[in-house]
Coordinates of C-alpha atoms in Angstrom, one line a residue:
Chain A
M13 CA 126.0 138.5 29.2
S14 CA 124.6 142.0 29.0
S15 CA 123.2 143.3 25.8
S16 CA 121.4 146.3 24.5
H17 CA 118.1 144.8 25.8
E18 CA 116.7 147.5 28.0
G19 CA 114.0 145.3 29.7
R20 CA 114.5 143.1 32.8
F21 CA 115.8 139.7 32.8
V22 CA 114.4 136.6 34.7
T23 CA 115.8 133.3 35.7
I24 CA 114.4 130.1 34.6
Y25 CA 115.5 126.6 35.4
F26 CA 115.5 124.3 32.7
N27 CA 116.5 120.5 33.7
D28 CA 117.4 122.1 37.0
E29 CA 119.9 124.4 35.4
A30 CA 119.4 128.0 35.8
F31 CA 119.4 130.6 32.7
K32 CA 119.0 134.3 32.7
V33 CA 116.7 135.3 30.1
P34 CA 114.8 138.6 28.8
E35 CA 111.4 138.9 30.4
G36 CA 108.5 138.8 27.9
L37 CA 109.8 135.9 25.7
T38 CA 108.1 132.8 25.3
V39 CA 109.8 129.7 27.0
M40 CA 110.7 128.4 23.5
K41 CA 112.4 131.6 22.6
A42 CA 113.9 132.1 25.9
L43 CA 115.5 128.5 25.8
E44 CA 116.8 129.3 22.3
Y45 CA 118.1 132.6 23.8
A46 CA 119.9 130.5 26.3
G47 CA 121.6 128.4 23.6
I48 CA 119.4 125.3 23.6
R49 CA 118.7 124.2 20.2
F50 CA 115.3 122.3 19.7
T51 CA 116.0 119.2 17.6
H52 CA 112.6 117.9 18.6
G53 CA 109.8 119.4 20.5
S54 CA 109.1 122.2 18.2
G55 CA 106.8 122.6 15.4
C56 CA 104.4 125.2 14.2
R57 CA 105.4 127.7 16.8
G58 CA 102.0 128.9 16.7
G59 CA 100.1 126.9 19.5
F60 CA 98.3 124.3 17.3
C61 CA 100.7 121.4 16.5
G62 CA 101.1 120.0 19.9
A63 CA 104.9 119.4 19.6
C64 CA 106.2 121.6 22.4
P65 CA 104.3 120.8 25.7
I66 CA 106.0 121.8 28.8
L67 CA 105.5 121.2 32.5
Y68 CA 106.4 123.5 35.0
R69 CA 106.2 124.8 38.7
L70 CA 106.4 128.1 40.3
P71 CA 108.0 128.9 43.4
G72 CA 106.0 128.6 46.6
D73 CA 103.3 126.6 44.9
Y74 CA 102.9 122.8 44.9
K75 CA 100.8 122.8 41.6
F76 CA 102.0 121.3 38.5
R77 CA 101.2 123.7 35.6
V78 CA 101.1 122.9 31.9
G79 CA 101.4 125.0 28.7
L80 CA 103.0 125.1 25.4
A81 CA 106.6 126.3 25.0
C82 CA 105.6 128.6 22.1
Q83 CA 102.8 130.0 24.0
T84 CA 103.8 130.4 27.5
A85 CA 105.7 133.6 28.8
V86 CA 108.6 133.0 31.1
V87 CA 108.0 133.7 34.7
D88 CA 110.9 134.4 37.2
N89 CA 112.1 131.1 38.7
M90 CA 109.8 128.9 37.0
R91 CA 111.3 125.3 36.7
I92 CA 110.6 123.8 33.3
S93 CA 110.6 120.2 31.8
L94 CA 110.0 119.9 27.9
I95 CA 107.7 116.9 27.1
P96 CA 108.4 116.3 23.2
Y97 CA 106.7 112.9 23.1
V98 CA 104.1 111.0 25.2
P99 CA 104.4 107.3 23.9
V100 CA 101.1 105.8 22.6
V101 CA 100.9 102.8 20.1
P102 CA 98.0 103.5 17.7
P103 CA 95.8 100.4 16.8
K104 CA 95.5 99.4 13.3
I105 CA 92.1 100.4 11.9
K106 CA 90.7 99.5 8.7
R107 CA 88.1 101.9 7.1
S108 CA 85.8 99.1 6.5
D109 CA 85.8 98.0 10.2
V110 CA 84.9 101.5 11.5
K111 CA 81.2 101.5 12.9
P112 CA 79.4 104.5 14.4
S113 CA 79.0 102.7 17.7
P114 CA 80.3 103.4 21.3
G115 CA 80.8 99.7 21.5
Y116 CA 83.4 99.8 18.5
V117 CA 85.4 102.6 20.3
I118 CA 85.4 100.8 23.7
A119 CA 86.4 97.4 22.1
L120 CA 89.5 99.3 20.5
F121 CA 90.3 101.2 23.7
P122 CA 89.1 98.9 26.5
E123 CA 91.2 100.9 29.0
L124 CA 88.5 103.9 28.7
T125 CA 86.6 101.6 31.1
R126 CA 89.2 102.4 33.8
C127 CA 88.3 106.1 33.9
V128 CA 87.6 106.9 37.6
S129 CA 86.9 110.7 36.7
C130 CA 89.7 111.9 38.5
N131 CA 90.1 115.0 36.3
A132 CA 93.9 114.9 36.2
C133 CA 93.6 115.0 32.5
S134 CA 91.6 118.3 32.4
K135 CA 94.1 119.9 34.7
A136 CA 96.9 119.0 32.3
C137 CA 95.3 120.2 29.1
P138 CA 97.1 123.3 27.6
Q139 CA 94.0 124.0 25.4
G140 CA 91.6 124.4 28.3
L141 CA 89.7 121.3 27.1
S142 CA 88.2 118.5 29.3
P143 CA 89.3 115.3 28.1
M144 CA 87.4 113.5 31.2
D145 CA 84.0 114.9 30.0
A146 CA 84.8 113.6 26.5
V147 CA 85.7 109.9 28.0
Q148 CA 82.6 110.1 30.1
A149 CA 80.5 111.1 27.1
I150 CA 81.9 108.1 25.2
L151 CA 81.1 105.7 28.3
R152 CA 77.6 107.3 28.1
G153 CA 77.3 106.5 24.5
D154 CA 77.3 109.9 23.2
L155 CA 79.9 110.1 20.5
I156 CA 78.8 113.4 19.0
K157 CA 79.4 115.1 22.4
A158 CA 82.8 113.7 22.8
A159 CA 83.7 114.7 19.3
T160 CA 82.5 118.3 19.8
L161 CA 84.3 118.6 23.2
T162 CA 87.6 117.5 21.6
F163 CA 87.6 119.4 18.3
D164 CA 90.5 121.6 19.5
C165 CA 92.6 118.8 20.6
I166 CA 96.1 119.3 19.3
S167 CA 97.5 115.8 20.5
C168 CA 100.0 116.8 22.9
G169 CA 99.6 114.0 25.0
L170 CA 99.8 115.7 28.4
C171 CA 96.5 114.2 29.5
S172 CA 97.8 110.7 28.8
L173 CA 100.9 111.3 30.9
R174 CA 98.8 112.2 33.8
C175 CA 96.1 109.7 33.5
P176 CA 96.2 106.9 36.3
A177 CA 94.0 104.7 34.0
E178 CA 96.7 105.1 31.2
I179 CA 94.1 106.0 28.5
R180 CA 95.5 107.1 25.2
H181 CA 93.5 110.2 24.9
Y182 CA 94.2 111.6 21.6
L183 CA 94.2 108.4 19.7
V184 CA 90.5 107.9 21.0
F185 CA 89.5 111.5 20.1
R186 CA 91.0 111.0 16.7
V187 CA 88.9 107.9 16.2
V188 CA 85.8 109.4 17.6
G189 CA 86.1 112.6 15.5
R190 CA 86.5 110.4 12.4
I191 CA 83.5 108.5 13.2
V192 CA 81.3 111.6 13.6
G193 CA 82.7 113.2 10.5
L194 CA 82.1 110.1 8.5
F195 CA 78.5 109.1 9.9
Y196 CA 77.1 112.1 11.6
T197 CA 78.1 115.2 10.0
P198 CA 75.8 116.3 7.2
K199 CA 77.3 115.9 3.7
V200 CA 77.6 119.3 1.9
K201 CA 75.3 118.9 -1.1
T202 CA 76.9 121.6 -3.3
I203 CA 80.3 119.9 -3.0
E204 CA 78.8 116.4 -4.0
H205 CA 77.0 117.9 -6.9
R206 CA 80.3 119.7 -8.1
I207 CA 82.2 116.5 -7.9
K208 CA 79.4 114.8 -9.9
E209 CA 79.8 117.4 -12.6
I210 CA 83.6 117.2 -12.6
K211 CA 83.2 113.3 -13.0
E212 CA 80.8 113.8 -15.8
G213 CA 83.5 115.9 -17.6
K214 CA 81.6 119.4 -17.6
Y215 CA 84.9 121.2 -17.0
S216 CA 87.2 118.9 -18.8
K217 CA 87.4 121.0 -22.2
A218 CA 88.0 124.2 -20.4
L219 CA 90.6 122.8 -18.3
E220 CA 92.5 121.2 -21.5
T221 CA 92.2 124.4 -23.4
L222 CA 93.9 126.2 -20.5
A223 CA 96.7 123.6 -20.1
S224 CA 97.5 123.8 -23.8
M225 CA 98.2 127.6 -23.7
K226 CA 101.4 129.5 -23.6
P227 CA 102.3 131.5 -20.5
D228 CA 101.9 134.8 -22.1
E229 CA 98.4 134.0 -23.7
L230 CA 97.5 133.0 -20.1
R231 CA 98.7 136.5 -18.8
K232 CA 96.6 138.1 -21.4
I233 CA 93.5 136.2 -20.2
Y234 CA 94.4 136.9 -16.5
D235 CA 94.9 140.7 -17.1
S236 CA 91.9 141.2 -19.0
Y237 CA 89.9 139.3 -16.1
L238 CA 91.4 141.6 -13.6
K239 CA 90.1 144.5 -15.6
S240 CA 86.5 143.4 -16.5
G241 CA 85.9 140.6 -14.1
R242 CA 84.9 138.3 -16.8
L243 CA 86.3 135.2 -18.3
P244 CA 86.7 134.8 -22.2
E245 CA 83.6 133.0 -23.7
F246 CA 85.5 129.8 -24.4
L247 CA 86.1 129.4 -20.7
E248 CA 82.8 130.0 -19.5
V249 CA 80.9 126.7 -18.5
K250 CA 77.3 126.6 -18.3
Chain B
M10 CA 109.5 91.0 34.4
E11 CA 108.5 88.7 37.2
V12 CA 107.4 90.9 40.0
K13 CA 107.2 89.2 43.4
L14 CA 105.4 90.6 46.3
V15 CA 106.4 88.9 49.6
L16 CA 104.9 90.6 52.6
T17 CA 105.9 89.6 56.1
R18 CA 103.1 88.4 58.4
T19 CA 103.5 91.7 60.5
E20 CA 103.3 93.9 57.2
L21 CA 100.3 91.9 56.1
N22 CA 98.5 92.2 59.4
E23 CA 99.1 95.9 59.5
Y24 CA 97.8 96.4 56.0
I25 CA 94.7 94.4 56.8
K26 CA 94.0 96.2 59.9
E27 CA 94.3 99.7 58.0
Y28 CA 92.4 98.4 54.8
T29 CA 89.6 96.5 56.4
G30 CA 89.4 97.8 60.0
R31 CA 89.2 94.5 61.4
S32 CA 91.8 92.1 62.9
L33 CA 92.6 88.7 61.5
S34 CA 93.1 87.2 64.8
A35 CA 89.3 87.2 65.3
C36 CA 89.0 84.3 62.8
M37 CA 88.1 81.0 64.5
Q38 CA 88.4 78.8 61.3
C39 CA 84.8 77.8 61.3
G40 CA 84.9 77.6 57.6
L41 CA 81.5 79.3 57.0
C42 CA 83.1 81.6 54.3
T43 CA 84.5 78.8 52.3
A44 CA 81.0 77.2 52.4
V45 CA 79.1 80.2 51.3
C46 CA 81.7 81.3 48.8
P47 CA 80.5 80.9 45.2
M48 CA 84.1 80.8 43.8
S49 CA 85.9 78.8 46.4
R50 CA 86.0 75.7 44.2
F51 CA 88.1 77.6 41.6
M52 CA 90.6 79.1 44.4
D53 CA 94.0 77.6 44.9
V54 CA 93.6 78.7 48.8
H55 CA 90.0 78.8 49.9
P56 CA 89.0 81.8 52.2
A57 CA 89.1 80.3 55.4
A58 CA 92.6 78.6 54.6
L59 CA 93.8 82.0 53.1
I60 CA 93.1 83.7 56.5
R61 CA 94.8 81.0 58.5
L62 CA 97.9 81.3 56.0
L63 CA 97.9 85.1 56.6
Q64 CA 97.9 84.6 60.3
V65 CA 100.8 82.2 60.5
S66 CA 103.0 83.0 57.6
D67 CA 104.8 85.5 55.2
V68 CA 103.1 85.3 51.8
D69 CA 104.2 85.9 48.3
I70 CA 101.0 87.5 46.9
S71 CA 102.2 87.4 43.5
K72 CA 101.7 83.6 43.6
L73 CA 98.0 83.5 44.9
K74 CA 95.4 82.8 42.4
A75 CA 92.5 83.1 44.9
I76 CA 92.8 87.0 45.0
W77 CA 92.0 87.1 41.2
V78 CA 89.0 84.8 41.3
C79 CA 86.9 86.4 44.2
T80 CA 84.0 88.6 42.5
S81 CA 83.6 90.7 45.8
C82 CA 79.9 89.2 46.2
M83 CA 80.3 90.0 49.8
T84 CA 78.5 86.9 51.1
C85 CA 81.3 85.9 53.4
V86 CA 81.5 89.5 54.6
D87 CA 77.7 89.3 55.7
R88 CA 77.8 86.0 57.2
C89 CA 81.1 85.7 59.1
P90 CA 80.2 85.3 62.8
R91 CA 83.4 87.1 63.9
D92 CA 83.2 90.0 61.5
V93 CA 86.7 89.1 60.0
A94 CA 85.4 90.3 56.5
P95 CA 87.4 87.5 54.4
G96 CA 86.3 89.3 51.3
M97 CA 87.7 92.5 52.3
V98 CA 90.9 90.9 53.1
I99 CA 91.1 89.2 49.8
E100 CA 90.4 92.6 48.0
T101 CA 93.2 94.0 50.2
L102 CA 95.7 91.6 48.9
R103 CA 94.4 92.3 45.4
L104 CA 94.8 96.2 45.7
L105 CA 98.3 95.5 47.2
A106 CA 99.1 93.6 44.1
L107 CA 97.6 95.9 41.6
R108 CA 99.1 98.9 43.0
R109 CA 102.4 97.4 42.3
G110 CA 101.6 96.5 38.7
I111 CA 100.7 92.9 39.2
E112 CA 97.8 92.1 36.9
P113 CA 96.1 88.7 36.0
R114 CA 95.9 89.4 32.4
S115 CA 95.9 92.0 29.7
Y116 CA 93.0 93.2 27.7
S117 CA 94.4 91.7 24.5
E118 CA 94.0 88.4 26.0
M119 CA 90.2 88.7 26.3
P120 CA 87.5 88.2 23.9
I121 CA 86.3 91.8 23.6
D122 CA 84.3 92.9 20.5
I123 CA 81.9 95.6 19.6
N124 CA 79.0 93.7 21.3
T125 CA 80.7 93.2 24.7
P126 CA 78.4 94.7 27.3
T127 CA 80.0 97.8 28.7
L128 CA 79.1 96.7 32.3
L129 CA 81.1 93.6 31.7
L130 CA 84.3 95.7 30.8
V131 CA 83.8 98.3 33.6
S132 CA 83.3 95.7 36.5
Y133 CA 86.3 93.9 35.2
S134 CA 88.4 97.0 34.9
R135 CA 87.4 98.2 38.4
K136 CA 88.3 95.0 40.1
L137 CA 91.3 93.2 38.1
T138 CA 93.1 96.2 36.7
G139 CA 95.3 98.7 38.7
Chain C
M11 CA 53.0 114.3 40.1
K12 CA 56.0 112.0 41.3
T13 CA 59.3 113.1 40.0
L14 CA 62.6 111.0 39.9
L15 CA 66.0 111.7 38.9
Y16 CA 67.2 108.9 36.8
Y17 CA 70.8 107.4 36.7
P18 CA 71.0 105.0 33.5
G19 CA 74.4 103.6 33.9
C20 CA 76.6 102.8 30.8
S21 CA 75.1 99.3 30.2
I22 CA 71.5 100.3 30.0
K23 CA 72.3 103.2 27.6
K24 CA 74.2 101.0 25.2
D25 CA 73.3 97.4 25.4
F26 CA 69.8 97.2 26.9
T27 CA 68.1 100.2 25.4
D28 CA 64.8 98.1 24.9
I29 CA 64.8 97.6 28.7
E30 CA 65.3 101.1 29.4
K31 CA 62.2 102.0 27.0
A32 CA 60.0 99.5 28.6
S33 CA 61.0 100.7 32.1
M34 CA 60.1 104.2 31.1
S35 CA 56.8 103.3 29.8
L36 CA 56.2 101.2 33.0
L37 CA 57.3 104.2 35.2
S38 CA 55.1 106.6 33.1
A39 CA 52.1 104.3 33.5
L40 CA 52.6 104.3 37.3
G41 CA 52.3 108.1 37.2
Y42 CA 56.1 109.0 37.6
T43 CA 58.0 111.7 35.7
V44 CA 61.6 110.3 35.2
I45 CA 64.4 112.9 34.3
E46 CA 67.8 111.8 33.6
I47 CA 70.8 113.3 35.4
E48 CA 72.7 115.5 33.0
N49 CA 76.3 114.7 32.4
W50 CA 76.3 111.6 34.8
Y51 CA 79.4 109.9 35.4
C52 CA 80.2 106.2 35.0
C53 CA 79.8 104.7 38.4
G54 CA 82.8 102.4 38.0
G55 CA 80.4 99.2 38.3
F56 CA 81.5 98.1 41.6
S57 CA 82.6 99.8 44.8
S58 CA 85.9 99.0 46.6
I59 CA 85.0 96.8 49.5
T60 CA 88.2 98.1 51.4
L61 CA 88.4 101.3 53.4
L62 CA 91.3 102.9 51.6
D63 CA 90.4 103.2 47.9
H64 CA 89.1 106.6 47.8
V65 CA 89.9 107.4 44.4
K66 CA 87.2 104.8 43.2
Q67 CA 84.6 106.8 45.0
V68 CA 85.2 109.8 43.0
G69 CA 82.8 109.1 39.9
A70 CA 79.9 108.3 42.2
F71 CA 80.3 111.5 44.2
R72 CA 80.7 113.6 41.1
T73 CA 77.3 112.3 40.0
L74 CA 75.7 112.8 43.2
S75 CA 76.9 116.4 43.3
I76 CA 75.4 117.2 40.1
A77 CA 72.1 115.3 41.0
S78 CA 72.1 117.4 44.1
K79 CA 71.9 120.5 42.1
Q80 CA 69.2 119.2 39.8
S81 CA 67.3 117.9 42.5
I82 CA 66.8 121.4 44.0
K83 CA 65.5 122.7 40.8
L84 CA 63.0 119.7 40.3
S85 CA 62.0 119.3 43.9
T86 CA 62.9 115.8 44.1
N87 CA 65.7 114.1 46.2
T88 CA 65.2 110.5 44.9
I89 CA 67.6 108.9 42.3
L90 CA 66.2 105.9 40.3
T91 CA 68.6 103.3 39.1
L92 CA 67.7 100.5 36.8
C93 CA 71.1 98.5 37.2
P94 CA 71.8 96.8 40.5
F95 CA 75.6 97.6 40.1
C96 CA 74.7 101.4 39.9
Y97 CA 72.3 101.0 42.8
N98 CA 74.9 99.6 44.9
V99 CA 77.6 101.9 44.0
L100 CA 75.6 105.0 44.7
K101 CA 73.8 103.7 47.7
R102 CA 77.0 103.0 49.3
A103 CA 78.5 106.3 48.4
S104 CA 75.5 108.2 49.7
T105 CA 75.8 105.9 53.0
L106 CA 79.4 106.7 53.3
Q107 CA 78.8 110.6 53.1
V108 CA 76.7 110.1 56.3
N109 CA 78.5 107.3 58.2
E110 CA 82.2 108.1 57.6
P111 CA 82.6 111.9 57.6
G112 CA 86.3 111.6 58.0
V113 CA 86.9 109.6 54.8
Y114 CA 84.2 111.6 53.1
R115 CA 86.1 114.9 53.8
R116 CA 89.1 113.6 52.0
V117 CA 87.2 113.0 48.9
A118 CA 85.1 116.2 49.0
E119 CA 88.5 118.2 49.5
Y120 CA 89.9 116.6 46.3
L121 CA 86.6 117.3 44.6
K122 CA 86.3 120.8 45.8
D123 CA 88.4 122.2 42.8
D124 CA 85.9 121.1 40.2
V125 CA 82.4 120.7 41.8
E126 CA 80.8 121.7 44.9
P127 CA 80.9 118.5 47.0
Y128 CA 77.7 116.6 47.8
S129 CA 76.5 117.3 51.1
G130 CA 73.8 114.7 51.6
G131 CA 70.1 114.5 51.2
L132 CA 69.7 112.3 48.2
S133 CA 68.0 108.8 48.4
I134 CA 68.9 106.2 46.1
I135 CA 66.3 103.5 44.9
H136 CA 66.2 100.6 42.6
L137 CA 63.3 99.9 40.3
V138 CA 62.3 96.7 42.3
E139 CA 62.0 98.7 45.4
L140 CA 59.6 101.2 43.7
L141 CA 57.5 98.3 42.2
V142 CA 57.2 96.8 45.7
A143 CA 55.9 100.3 47.0
E144 CA 53.5 100.3 44.1
L145 CA 52.1 96.8 44.0
D146 CA 48.5 97.9 43.9
N147 CA 48.9 100.4 41.1
L148 CA 50.9 97.7 39.2
K149 CA 48.2 95.3 39.7
K150 CA 45.8 97.7 38.0
L151 CA 48.0 98.0 34.8
V152 CA 48.0 94.2 34.1
K153 CA 46.3 93.5 30.8
N154 CA 47.5 89.8 30.3
S155 CA 47.7 87.8 33.4
L156 CA 50.8 85.6 33.3
K157 CA 48.7 82.9 35.1
G158 CA 50.1 79.4 34.5
L159 CA 53.7 80.7 34.1
R160 CA 56.2 79.5 36.8
I161 CA 58.9 82.2 37.0
A162 CA 62.0 81.9 39.4
A163 CA 63.4 85.3 40.4
Y164 CA 67.1 85.5 40.4
Y165 CA 68.4 88.4 42.3
G166 CA 72.3 88.3 42.0
C167 CA 74.6 90.0 44.7
M168 CA 74.3 93.9 44.1
L169 CA 70.8 94.5 45.4
L170 CA 71.4 92.5 48.6
R171 CA 74.8 92.9 49.7
P172 CA 76.6 94.4 51.9
K173 CA 73.6 94.2 54.3
N174 CA 73.5 98.0 55.1
V175 CA 72.3 98.6 51.4
A176 CA 70.2 95.6 50.8
I177 CA 66.7 96.3 49.4
D178 CA 65.3 93.4 51.1
N179 CA 66.2 90.3 53.6
P180 CA 69.5 89.2 51.9
E181 CA 68.8 85.6 53.2
N182 CA 65.5 85.4 51.6
P183 CA 64.3 88.2 49.7
L184 CA 60.9 88.1 48.4
S185 CA 60.4 91.6 46.5
I186 CA 60.5 90.3 43.0
E187 CA 58.2 87.2 44.1
K188 CA 55.7 90.0 45.2
V189 CA 56.0 91.6 42.0
L190 CA 55.4 88.3 39.9
E191 CA 52.5 87.4 42.0
V192 CA 50.7 90.6 41.2
L193 CA 51.1 89.9 37.4
G194 CA 49.5 86.6 37.9
A195 CA 52.5 84.5 37.7
E196 CA 53.5 81.7 40.1
P197 CA 56.8 82.6 41.6
V198 CA 59.2 79.7 42.1
D199 CA 61.6 79.7 45.0
F200 CA 64.9 78.0 44.5
P201 CA 68.2 78.0 46.6
Y202 CA 70.5 79.6 44.3
K203 CA 68.6 82.9 43.8
T204 CA 71.2 85.0 45.5
Y205 CA 74.2 83.0 44.4
C206 CA 76.9 85.0 42.4
C207 CA 76.6 84.1 38.8
G208 CA 80.5 84.9 38.1
A209 CA 80.0 88.5 37.1
F210 CA 83.2 89.8 35.1
H211 CA 84.8 86.5 34.9
T212 CA 83.2 86.0 31.3
L213 CA 86.0 87.9 30.1
G214 CA 89.0 86.0 31.7
E215 CA 88.0 82.7 33.2
A216 CA 84.8 81.8 31.5
E217 CA 84.6 78.4 33.3
I218 CA 83.7 80.0 36.3
V219 CA 80.8 81.7 34.9
S220 CA 79.8 78.5 32.9
Y221 CA 79.8 76.6 36.1
N222 CA 78.0 79.0 38.4
S223 CA 75.5 80.0 35.8
T224 CA 74.6 76.4 34.9
K225 CA 74.2 75.7 38.7
I226 CA 71.7 78.5 39.1
I227 CA 69.7 77.5 35.9
K228 CA 69.6 73.8 36.9
S229 CA 68.5 74.7 40.3
A230 CA 65.6 76.9 38.8
I231 CA 64.6 74.1 36.4
D232 CA 64.5 71.6 39.3
A233 CA 62.4 73.7 41.3
G234 CA 59.8 73.7 38.5
A235 CA 60.3 77.0 36.6
T236 CA 60.2 77.7 32.9
I237 CA 61.3 81.4 33.0
I238 CA 64.0 83.0 35.1
A239 CA 63.5 86.8 35.7
T240 CA 66.4 88.9 36.8
P241 CA 66.6 92.7 37.3
C242 CA 70.5 92.5 36.6
P243 CA 71.9 93.3 33.0
L244 CA 75.2 91.4 33.8
C245 CA 73.5 88.5 35.4
L246 CA 71.1 88.5 32.3
Y247 CA 74.1 88.4 30.0
N248 CA 75.7 85.7 31.8
L249 CA 72.7 83.3 32.2
Q250 CA 71.5 83.9 28.8
R251 CA 75.0 83.0 27.5
Y252 CA 75.0 79.6 29.2
S253 CA 71.3 78.7 29.2
P254 CA 71.5 77.1 25.9
Y255 CA 73.8 74.5 27.1
V256 CA 71.4 73.2 30.0
E257 CA 69.6 70.5 28.2
A258 CA 66.1 70.8 29.9
G259 CA 65.8 74.3 28.7
I260 CA 64.6 77.5 30.3
K261 CA 64.0 81.2 29.1
V262 CA 66.1 83.7 30.9
L263 CA 64.5 87.4 30.8
H264 CA 64.9 90.6 32.4
L265 CA 62.3 91.3 34.9
V266 CA 61.3 94.5 33.1
D267 CA 60.8 92.3 30.0
V268 CA 58.3 90.0 31.9
I269 CA 56.4 92.9 33.3
A270 CA 56.2 94.6 29.9
H271 CA 54.5 91.4 28.7
A272 CA 51.9 91.6 31.4
I273 CA 51.0 95.2 31.0
G274 CA 50.6 95.0 27.4
L275 CA 53.7 96.5 26.1
H276 CA 54.9 93.4 24.4
S277 CA 53.0 90.8 22.7
I278 CA 51.9 88.2 25.4
N279 CA 52.0 85.3 22.7
K280 CA 55.7 85.7 22.5
L281 CA 56.0 84.9 26.2
I282 CA 53.5 82.2 26.5
N283 CA 54.7 80.4 23.3
L284 CA 58.4 80.2 24.5
K285 CA 60.7 78.1 22.5
I286 CA 62.7 76.2 25.1
N287 CA 66.1 75.4 23.8
S288 CA 67.4 72.0 24.0
K289 CA 70.6 71.0 22.6

């Protein structure tokens, strides 16, 4: 099918079927161009939700390559497989049971002790993270390091797919991140102070007044605020 | 799913030669390995008998309990007068089973909690999970 | 100044931090500077005893690669381990690199993508070996002699087998006994001092550990000991778990704990006035 597209076309293989697609498109757009409709495995289209991981190989090279369909540009003769879901069964966790201890994490996920540091996980990460270093940090007892290393994890599951120890990486990282956030990250004092003020009712009167006003009254206040940068006296809270 | 793992005498001897570098035929059935083994009383087939079994018969490895009892303490390996290394033979059979997905039990059947020493879990995982 | 690289292992870091602290104080008192290896990898807790299980060696070799780099900066080529399992794994890995270049080449090829493969030159020691080499200096540190205490040394498996990595004669080791003598205690020999306690079976078939541990404990009691000292965290856990069930009663302690009492890090009274459990 020729079109007004003046650029070149490349051939990509999806499930071993060949498609001619315009050069320069992402894999996701290219597959849609070819008529494939994404009913699963597509999300934010911005490289952050982890819904569209792909595995692919290039001609003349044995290496497995990974990426996100929405972020990877098509390459001539690439052979693609979509991985919309890697199965994990999350454990049921009660907030009251959560403890800031590596023993808690390892008891929840004992398969962490099967890690042989093969590094298949890091080779599979489309975000360029190192899940192996995070797992080893947990085994060393360093939860904070593990949480810091996996902050950008998008839970795509490719590492778990490749792991010979069958570790459920993104579930582990989620729990570790929560633990570090709950127990180790310093609380923001100004937010705590503001919440206290709100609970004490410092802002209640102003809010009630605003809520009871009519739309054109609100608009007058807003326009005057835009001009002068100041709120009317009855809304100022000291 | 019941997984059977029946290996013929020839296959077993080949695997064992590859994985241990030693030959089963060197065993003279002196019984020293069984005598020094700290786990032999818990095994269905004690080490010397297991070597004899492998010498003469095809074996369904999935039915052996002994391979999950051995702790690889290596006393038999150090003391065997013919260097048959029964401990290495048992670990070979264990590896052959683990690599086909046969495991003695799952983590959910074990008493694991926040105080379980990591070394306990790591050594268990390394030897009895595949 | 004697510098050592230090490989803690998962258990020392999480479950036995007081043993680590005491060990560090002891080493400092003996004149050693101990530097932990950065980003060490879990050794795996056991080596494979077959010839064809290369993937299980990877963690140990990654650690040796990192330690190699650090050793150049720190001008030391010795790694100290506190845990016998870690000692066994790292020692066998470093021996494999020397004795089986064909096998090592395969592992090194695999690791080449991520790290510069270890090329030899590191020596691995366990704390007990270090203490045997420092008996005279250890004697000088003794503040509270353990005179009158009859202590049985329990070695476990990993420091003594296989023969080529043993720190002492596997048939009749005497290293720990030498250390105990220097502290003033009376070492008690007993036939089950190198008998496997049951290791990881605590998780699956606890009867095995119960039987073996009880056998070891009873033998030590029969030989006249009131304390069992062991350098292995797993043996310590297993023996302590089952010692309350042995009627005559005996105290099971980590070797470093005993030393800490003798050199004044812990109160000696706690050791002398031991409550012997009887049920």
